[in-house]
Amino acid sequence: MSQTTGASYASAGVDIEAGDRAVELMKEWVKKTQRPEVLGGLGGFAGLFDASALKRYERPLLASATDGVGTKVDIARQMGVYDTIGHDLVAMVMDDIVVCGAEPLFMTDYICVGKVHPERVAAIVKGIAEGCVLAGCALVGGETAEHPGLLGPDDFDVAGAGTGVVEHDRLLGADRIRTGDAVIAMASSGLHSNGYSLVRHVVFDRAGMRLDQQVEELGRTLGEELLEPTRIYSLDCLALTRTSEVHAFSHITGGGLAANLARVIPDGLHATVDRSTWAPGAIFDLVGKAGQVERLELEKTLNMGVGMMAVVPAESVDAALTTLADRGLDAWVAGEITERGEKATGAELVGDYAK
């Protein structure tokens, strides 16, 4: 008689041993993100954070956010580079949290793969851990899920959730903004993690470019440019709140500069941003020309060289710019807050970009 081998999790495509190996490889990186408030180590069912640390606040407000990095993960997959995409994940989560003035506390991640390659998963976590260090938060846990049949063996996606804290009377936002405030722009490191569906369509489908193609105006290959990690502004923004009066921040992500800035502009006021105060990087010009993308379409999809904005009173401009310069961050006055009048929206871009 022939014998039939019973089904197993492994035969269904899930390798528990490979998952365990991935956990062992990532432990050293997670340990680098620890803050004094974190209890226990990697491997528990839940990450623990000692909330007694919040007793120093009069009225602590917890801020939370969750996000992913979109189709940029496909660039990482194609290039076989997995230790930078985590920077993008931390930036997308923690730079949303810091917008209200909150200090990033801790983060968890979710990595979904078609097949667990332990070294690959560990490289992704390495990037997340490095990003957490740059944001000043702890990586207290996460989940790696293997989804054979739904994802190809080399496919993956990442998502994360984070928590921060801010004192109630230091909460930043639209209610603080006044007429005459200045809008300070902080330079992006490139495309960051938004608009990659448009970018991929343009450079691959329309322009027929390759990731390994050297692009003269970029000074490197297309793939290296597209995989440039998102700048993490969390500690820069917190430093700004300590040295200057800040009324609001705006994280420039999906929707572009005007739409994201408008989210923190109160009714009755208007933000005008002058394009002539900066020149977007070469990648933005390349995408626009290669895809014949109209300027307004580019601006509502990409950050155009500005990753974060701060709204500060006019008398705080010099101190704010000095703080950012001391931290090695290129920043400039890009606009101002005025009465809305007949304006239909909370923010607009005017003029032409500098050359």
Tab-separated table of C-alpha atoms in Angstrom:
chain	number	residue	atom	x	y	z
A	1	MET	CA	0.000	0.000	0.000
A	2	SER	CA	1.189	3.501	-0.744
A	3	GLN	CA	1.561	5.825	2.173
A	4	THR	CA	0.205	9.373	2.115
A	5	THR	CA	2.222	11.991	3.937
A	6	GLY	CA	0.103	14.193	6.158
A	7	ALA	CA	-0.139	17.893	5.524
A	8	SER	CA	1.911	20.311	7.612
A	9	TYR	CA	2.347	24.038	8.017
A	10	ALA	CA	5.666	23.724	6.167
A	11	SER	CA	4.063	21.909	3.235
A	12	ALA	CA	1.534	24.748	3.056
A	13	GLY	CA	4.432	27.159	2.627
A	14	VAL	CA	4.984	28.526	6.142
A	15	ASP	CA	8.434	27.955	7.638
A	16	ILE	CA	8.273	28.460	11.411
A	17	GLU	CA	11.983	27.712	11.843
A	18	ALA	CA	12.903	30.416	9.335
A	19	GLY	CA	10.736	32.851	11.279
A	20	ASP	CA	12.505	31.961	14.502
A	21	ARG	CA	15.852	32.480	12.809
A	22	ALA	CA	14.738	35.914	11.602
A	23	VAL	CA	13.821	36.882	15.173
A	24	GLU	CA	17.252	35.878	16.431
A	25	LEU	CA	18.945	37.922	13.711
A	26	MET	CA	16.907	41.057	14.420
A	27	LYS	CA	17.348	41.091	18.209
A	28	GLU	CA	20.630	43.000	18.169
A	29	TRP	CA	19.087	45.789	16.091
A	30	VAL	CA	15.957	46.110	18.217
A	31	LYS	CA	18.138	46.357	21.327
A	32	LYS	CA	19.777	49.504	19.913
A	33	THR	CA	16.432	51.344	20.042
A	34	GLN	CA	15.710	50.761	23.736
A	35	ARG	CA	14.663	53.630	25.979
A	36	PRO	CA	14.727	53.453	29.806
A	37	GLU	CA	10.943	53.080	29.873
A	38	VAL	CA	10.942	49.838	27.879
A	39	LEU	CA	10.478	46.643	29.885
A	40	GLY	CA	11.286	43.120	28.776
A	41	GLY	CA	12.830	42.061	25.503
A	42	LEU	CA	11.875	40.857	22.070
A	43	GLY	CA	9.731	37.740	21.917
A	44	GLY	CA	6.874	38.530	24.279
A	45	PHE	CA	3.262	38.726	23.195
A	46	ALA	CA	3.217	42.480	23.774
A	47	GLY	CA	5.762	45.255	24.067
A	48	LEU	CA	5.837	46.955	27.459
A	49	PHE	CA	6.429	50.663	28.092
A	50	ASP	CA	6.512	52.064	31.619
A	51	ALA	CA	3.787	54.729	31.598
A	52	SER	CA	4.888	56.056	34.990
A	53	ALA	CA	7.384	58.088	32.956
A	54	LEU	CA	4.412	60.257	31.965
A	55	LYS	CA	3.907	61.430	35.564
A	56	ARG	CA	6.178	64.379	34.850
A	57	TYR	CA	3.447	65.730	32.558
A	58	GLU	CA	0.606	67.823	33.976
A	59	ARG	CA	-1.864	66.637	31.326
A	60	PRO	CA	-0.196	64.201	28.919
A	61	LEU	CA	-1.835	63.648	25.552
A	62	LEU	CA	-0.955	60.459	23.688
A	63	ALA	CA	-0.542	60.861	19.934
A	64	SER	CA	-0.715	57.833	17.636
A	65	ALA	CA	-0.239	57.205	13.932
A	66	THR	CA	0.046	54.284	11.541
A	67	ASP	CA	1.345	54.103	7.972
A	68	GLY	CA	3.289	52.142	5.395
A	69	VAL	CA	5.651	53.125	2.582
A	70	GLY	CA	3.527	52.241	-0.435
A	71	THR	CA	4.922	50.887	-3.676
A	72	LYS	CA	8.443	52.035	-2.829
A	73	VAL	CA	8.840	48.528	-1.390
A	74	ASP	CA	8.867	47.221	-4.967
A	75	ILE	CA	11.974	49.275	-5.718
A	76	ALA	CA	13.691	47.703	-2.702
A	77	ARG	CA	12.608	44.238	-3.843
A	78	GLN	CA	13.881	44.746	-7.385
A	79	MET	CA	17.212	46.105	-6.170
A	80	GLY	CA	17.626	43.515	-3.446
A	81	VAL	CA	18.272	46.271	-0.894
A	82	TYR	CA	16.286	45.811	2.301
A	83	ASP	CA	18.057	47.832	5.011
A	84	THR	CA	16.806	51.306	4.049
A	85	ILE	CA	13.062	50.866	3.613
A	86	GLY	CA	12.657	50.832	7.411
A	87	HIS	CA	13.860	54.446	7.576
A	88	ASP	CA	10.930	55.316	5.331
A	89	LEU	CA	8.502	53.501	7.585
A	90	VAL	CA	9.654	55.275	10.750
A	91	ALA	CA	9.596	58.647	8.995
A	92	MET	CA	6.056	58.180	7.723
A	93	VAL	CA	4.788	57.296	11.198
A	94	MET	CA	6.857	59.382	13.594
A	95	ASP	CA	6.978	62.551	11.509
A	96	ASP	CA	3.172	62.529	11.538
A	97	ILE	CA	3.250	62.222	15.332
A	98	VAL	CA	5.717	65.070	15.868
A	99	VAL	CA	3.523	67.476	13.880
A	100	CYS	CA	1.405	68.129	16.990
A	101	GLY	CA	4.564	68.656	19.058
A	102	ALA	CA	4.587	65.134	20.493
A	103	GLU	CA	7.776	63.346	21.493
A	104	PRO	CA	7.961	59.897	19.809
A	105	LEU	CA	7.919	57.156	22.450
A	106	PHE	CA	7.634	53.737	20.843
A	107	MET	CA	6.767	51.932	17.648
A	108	THR	CA	5.683	48.497	16.457
A	109	ASP	CA	6.067	47.082	12.958
A	110	TYR	CA	4.324	44.560	10.722
A	111	ILE	CA	6.271	42.810	7.962
A	112	CYS	CA	4.331	40.629	5.536
A	113	VAL	CA	6.307	38.340	3.192
A	114	GLY	CA	5.585	35.640	0.660
A	115	LYS	CA	8.433	33.564	2.061
A	116	VAL	CA	10.559	34.193	5.123
A	117	HIS	CA	14.181	34.782	4.194
A	118	PRO	CA	15.671	35.349	7.661
A	119	GLU	CA	18.520	37.610	6.566
A	120	ARG	CA	16.151	39.693	4.444
A	121	VAL	CA	13.651	40.167	7.265
A	122	ALA	CA	16.473	41.030	9.652
A	123	ALA	CA	17.746	43.647	7.192
A	124	ILE	CA	14.303	45.252	7.052
A	125	VAL	CA	14.156	45.362	10.859
A	126	LYS	CA	17.686	46.774	10.945
A	127	GLY	CA	16.454	49.714	8.875
A	128	ILE	CA	13.424	50.191	11.121
A	129	ALA	CA	15.641	50.105	14.215
A	130	GLU	CA	18.057	52.631	12.737
A	131	GLY	CA	15.105	54.838	11.892
A	132	CYS	CA	13.796	54.577	15.444
A	133	VAL	CA	17.164	55.742	16.756
A	134	LEU	CA	16.996	58.758	14.442
A	135	ALA	CA	13.456	59.500	15.670
A	136	GLY	CA	14.331	58.972	19.337
A	137	CYS	CA	11.756	56.227	19.875
A	138	ALA	CA	11.920	52.578	20.932
A	139	LEU	CA	10.985	49.613	18.756
A	140	VAL	CA	9.035	47.551	21.287
A	141	GLY	CA	7.750	44.739	19.086
A	142	GLY	CA	6.332	43.653	15.794
A	143	GLU	CA	5.041	40.824	13.664
A	144	THR	CA	6.433	38.942	10.693
A	145	ALA	CA	3.729	37.145	8.713
A	146	GLU	CA	4.355	34.622	5.953
A	147	HIS	CA	1.616	34.596	3.295
A	148	PRO	CA	2.416	31.956	0.663
A	149	GLY	CA	-0.049	31.938	-2.191
A	150	LEU	CA	-1.006	35.559	-1.615
A	151	LEU	CA	2.473	37.007	-2.132
A	152	GLY	CA	5.298	35.758	-4.321
A	153	PRO	CA	8.406	34.327	-2.607
A	154	ASP	CA	10.258	37.648	-2.949
A	155	ASP	CA	7.314	39.974	-2.315
A	156	PHE	CA	6.895	41.874	0.940
A	157	ASP	CA	5.167	44.846	2.510
A	158	VAL	CA	5.741	46.802	5.714
A	159	ALA	CA	3.547	48.849	8.018
A	160	GLY	CA	4.013	50.396	11.423
A	161	ALA	CA	2.234	52.133	14.266
A	162	GLY	CA	3.683	54.581	16.749
A	163	THR	CA	2.836	56.479	19.915
A	164	GLY	CA	4.093	59.795	21.230
A	165	VAL	CA	3.241	62.203	24.038
A	166	VAL	CA	2.763	65.949	24.314
A	167	GLU	CA	1.789	68.225	27.179
A	168	HIS	CA	-1.731	69.549	26.627
A	169	ASP	CA	-0.758	73.204	26.832
A	170	ARG	CA	2.098	72.636	24.352
A	171	LEU	CA	-0.092	71.013	21.706
A	172	LEU	CA	0.661	72.555	18.300
A	173	GLY	CA	-1.902	73.187	15.599
A	174	ALA	CA	-4.167	75.535	13.705
A	175	ASP	CA	-5.487	77.354	16.780
A	176	ARG	CA	-2.016	78.843	17.422
A	177	ILE	CA	-1.456	80.286	13.938
A	178	ARG	CA	-1.761	84.057	13.510
A	179	THR	CA	-1.624	86.573	10.667
A	180	GLY	CA	1.988	87.534	9.972
A	181	ASP	CA	3.443	84.144	10.879
A	182	ALA	CA	6.216	82.863	8.632
A	183	VAL	CA	6.229	79.497	6.882
A	184	ILE	CA	9.606	77.756	7.075
A	185	ALA	CA	10.361	74.953	4.616
A	186	MET	CA	12.693	72.069	5.476
A	187	ALA	CA	14.391	70.288	2.588
A	188	SER	CA	13.416	66.744	1.695
A	189	SER	CA	15.983	64.062	0.891
A	190	GLY	CA	14.212	63.308	-2.386
A	191	LEU	CA	10.897	61.693	-3.238
A	192	HIS	CA	10.504	60.299	0.296
A	193	SER	CA	7.742	57.653	0.242
A	194	ASN	CA	4.876	59.174	-1.706
A	195	GLY	CA	3.814	59.158	-5.312
A	196	TYR	CA	5.723	56.041	-6.307
A	197	SER	CA	2.819	54.687	-8.343
A	198	LEU	CA	3.120	57.760	-10.565
A	199	VAL	CA	6.927	57.719	-10.509
A	200	ARG	CA	7.147	54.023	-11.400
A	201	HIS	CA	4.630	54.465	-14.214
A	202	VAL	CA	6.604	57.380	-15.629
A	203	VAL	CA	10.173	56.082	-15.408
A	204	PHE	CA	9.478	52.437	-16.264
A	205	ASP	CA	6.357	52.326	-18.454
A	206	ARG	CA	6.629	55.652	-20.266
A	207	ALA	CA	10.380	56.380	-20.296
A	208	GLY	CA	11.630	52.768	-20.364
A	209	MET	CA	14.358	53.496	-17.824
A	210	ARG	CA	16.207	50.848	-15.767
A	211	LEU	CA	17.053	50.860	-12.089
A	212	ASP	CA	20.743	50.291	-12.855
A	213	GLN	CA	20.788	53.116	-15.397
A	214	GLN	CA	23.248	55.888	-14.572
A	215	VAL	CA	21.439	59.227	-14.790
A	216	GLU	CA	23.761	62.186	-15.263
A	217	GLU	CA	21.492	64.823	-13.745
A	218	LEU	CA	21.007	62.660	-10.641
A	219	GLY	CA	24.695	61.870	-10.265
A	220	ARG	CA	23.907	58.198	-9.560
A	221	THR	CA	21.740	55.361	-10.803
A	222	LEU	CA	17.989	55.697	-11.020
A	223	GLY	CA	17.566	52.921	-8.463
A	224	GLU	CA	19.833	54.624	-5.927
A	225	GLU	CA	17.821	57.825	-6.287
A	226	LEU	CA	14.455	56.105	-5.963
A	227	LEU	CA	15.577	54.197	-2.878
A	228	GLU	CA	16.952	57.266	-1.065
A	229	PRO	CA	15.498	57.002	2.474
A	230	THR	CA	12.917	59.477	3.701
A	231	ARG	CA	14.386	62.134	5.966
A	232	ILE	CA	13.303	61.754	9.592
A	233	TYR	CA	12.526	65.185	11.069
A	234	SER	CA	11.259	64.188	14.530
A	235	LEU	CA	14.256	65.291	16.609
A	236	ASP	CA	14.774	68.388	14.439
A	237	CYS	CA	11.197	69.484	15.070
A	238	LEU	CA	11.458	68.826	18.803
A	239	ALA	CA	14.683	70.836	18.938
A	240	LEU	CA	12.862	73.655	17.177
A	241	THR	CA	10.122	73.695	19.832
A	242	ARG	CA	12.789	74.053	22.540
A	243	THR	CA	14.661	76.954	20.956
A	244	SER	CA	11.895	78.848	19.158
A	245	GLU	CA	8.193	79.543	19.388
A	246	VAL	CA	6.447	77.186	16.968
A	247	HIS	CA	2.769	77.387	16.133
A	248	ALA	CA	2.396	74.371	13.830
A	249	PHE	CA	4.167	71.789	11.711
A	250	SER	CA	3.013	70.163	8.485
A	251	HIS	CA	4.430	66.848	7.243
A	252	ILE	CA	4.471	66.946	3.442
A	253	THR	CA	3.329	63.523	2.307
A	254	GLY	CA	0.573	62.246	0.000
A	255	GLY	CA	-1.395	65.149	-1.439
A	256	GLY	CA	1.590	67.433	-1.807
A	257	LEU	CA	2.715	70.641	-0.184
A	258	ALA	CA	-0.344	72.902	-0.484
A	259	ALA	CA	-2.887	70.295	0.603
A	260	ASN	CA	-0.877	69.183	3.632
A	261	LEU	CA	-0.097	72.725	4.742
A	262	ALA	CA	-3.781	73.619	4.424
A	263	ARG	CA	-4.584	70.962	7.030
A	264	VAL	CA	-3.061	73.130	9.784
A	265	ILE	CA	-4.318	76.530	8.568
A	266	PRO	CA	-7.367	77.779	10.508
A	267	ASP	CA	-10.515	79.139	8.914
A	268	GLY	CA	-10.095	82.776	7.995
A	269	LEU	CA	-6.336	82.564	7.379
A	270	HIS	CA	-4.319	81.677	4.298
A	271	ALA	CA	-0.785	80.389	3.671
A	272	THR	CA	1.034	81.632	0.593
A	273	VAL	CA	4.172	79.709	-0.366
A	274	ASP	CA	6.559	81.233	-2.904
A	275	ARG	CA	8.040	78.669	-5.292
A	276	SER	CA	10.912	81.043	-6.141
A	277	THR	CA	12.456	80.447	-2.700
A	278	TRP	CA	13.809	77.040	-3.700
A	279	ALA	CA	14.698	74.767	-6.614
A	280	PRO	CA	13.260	71.232	-6.464
A	281	GLY	CA	15.817	68.432	-6.871
A	282	ALA	CA	16.613	66.905	-10.257
A	283	ILE	CA	14.382	63.855	-9.677
A	284	PHE	CA	11.262	66.029	-9.703
A	285	ASP	CA	12.227	67.607	-13.011
A	286	LEU	CA	13.037	64.185	-14.437
A	287	VAL	CA	9.628	62.765	-13.500
A	288	GLY	CA	7.846	65.827	-14.849
A	289	LYS	CA	9.611	65.802	-18.202
A	290	ALA	CA	9.691	62.028	-18.716
A	291	GLY	CA	5.962	61.716	-18.101
A	292	GLN	CA	4.904	65.108	-19.437
A	293	VAL	CA	3.311	65.580	-16.033
A	294	GLU	CA	1.775	69.008	-15.513
A	295	ARG	CA	3.192	71.062	-12.663
A	296	LEU	CA	-0.014	71.045	-10.625
A	297	GLU	CA	-0.230	67.264	-10.933
A	298	LEU	CA	3.368	66.932	-9.726
A	299	GLU	CA	2.683	69.268	-6.826
A	300	LYS	CA	-0.351	67.387	-5.582
A	301	THR	CA	1.509	64.059	-5.781
A	302	LEU	CA	5.143	64.742	-4.789
A	303	ASN	CA	6.808	66.857	-2.084
A	304	MET	CA	8.771	68.933	-4.639
A	305	GLY	CA	11.790	69.146	-2.349
A	306	VAL	CA	10.064	70.086	0.914
A	307	GLY	CA	9.461	67.350	3.482
A	308	MET	CA	8.334	69.342	6.536
A	309	MET	CA	7.096	72.873	7.166
A	310	ALA	CA	6.971	74.926	10.351
A	311	VAL	CA	4.742	77.911	10.992
A	312	VAL	CA	6.426	80.321	13.419
A	313	PRO	CA	5.895	83.943	14.489
A	314	ALA	CA	8.028	86.408	12.541
A	315	GLU	CA	10.198	87.163	15.548
A	316	SER	CA	11.162	83.480	15.869
A	317	VAL	CA	12.400	83.049	12.294
A	318	ASP	CA	16.086	83.756	12.927
A	319	ALA	CA	16.274	81.439	15.951
A	320	ALA	CA	14.423	78.696	14.065
A	321	LEU	CA	16.677	78.865	11.022
A	322	THR	CA	19.775	78.887	13.234
A	323	THR	CA	18.593	75.782	15.105
A	324	LEU	CA	17.912	73.891	11.890
A	325	ALA	CA	21.213	74.970	10.339
A	326	ASP	CA	23.078	73.836	13.447
A	327	ARG	CA	21.444	70.428	12.993
A	328	GLY	CA	22.600	70.249	9.375
A	329	LEU	CA	19.141	70.714	7.905
A	330	ASP	CA	18.638	73.005	4.919
A	331	ALA	CA	15.703	75.317	5.693
A	332	TRP	CA	14.402	78.679	4.493
A	333	VAL	CA	11.464	81.075	4.754
A	334	ALA	CA	9.102	79.991	1.990
A	335	GLY	CA	5.917	81.891	2.742
A	336	GLU	CA	3.639	83.733	5.114
A	337	ILE	CA	0.235	83.638	6.765
A	338	THR	CA	-2.314	86.283	5.771
A	339	GLU	CA	-6.043	86.877	6.026
A	340	ARG	CA	-7.894	84.540	3.703
A	341	GLY	CA	-10.079	87.203	2.087
A	342	GLU	CA	-11.431	85.855	-1.187
A	343	LYS	CA	-9.075	82.871	-1.221
A	344	ALA	CA	-10.895	79.565	-1.623
A	345	THR	CA	-8.292	77.320	-0.005
A	346	GLY	CA	-6.113	77.389	3.081
A	347	ALA	CA	-2.797	77.300	1.206
A	348	GLU	CA	-1.434	77.956	-2.268
A	349	LEU	CA	1.825	78.014	-4.156
A	350	VAL	CA	2.678	81.113	-6.194
A	351	GLY	CA	5.441	82.123	-8.600
A	352	ASP	CA	7.931	79.904	-10.414
A	353	TYR	CA	10.603	77.642	-8.978
A	354	ALA	CA	14.165	78.908	-8.776
A	355	LYS	CA	16.570	77.446	-11.305
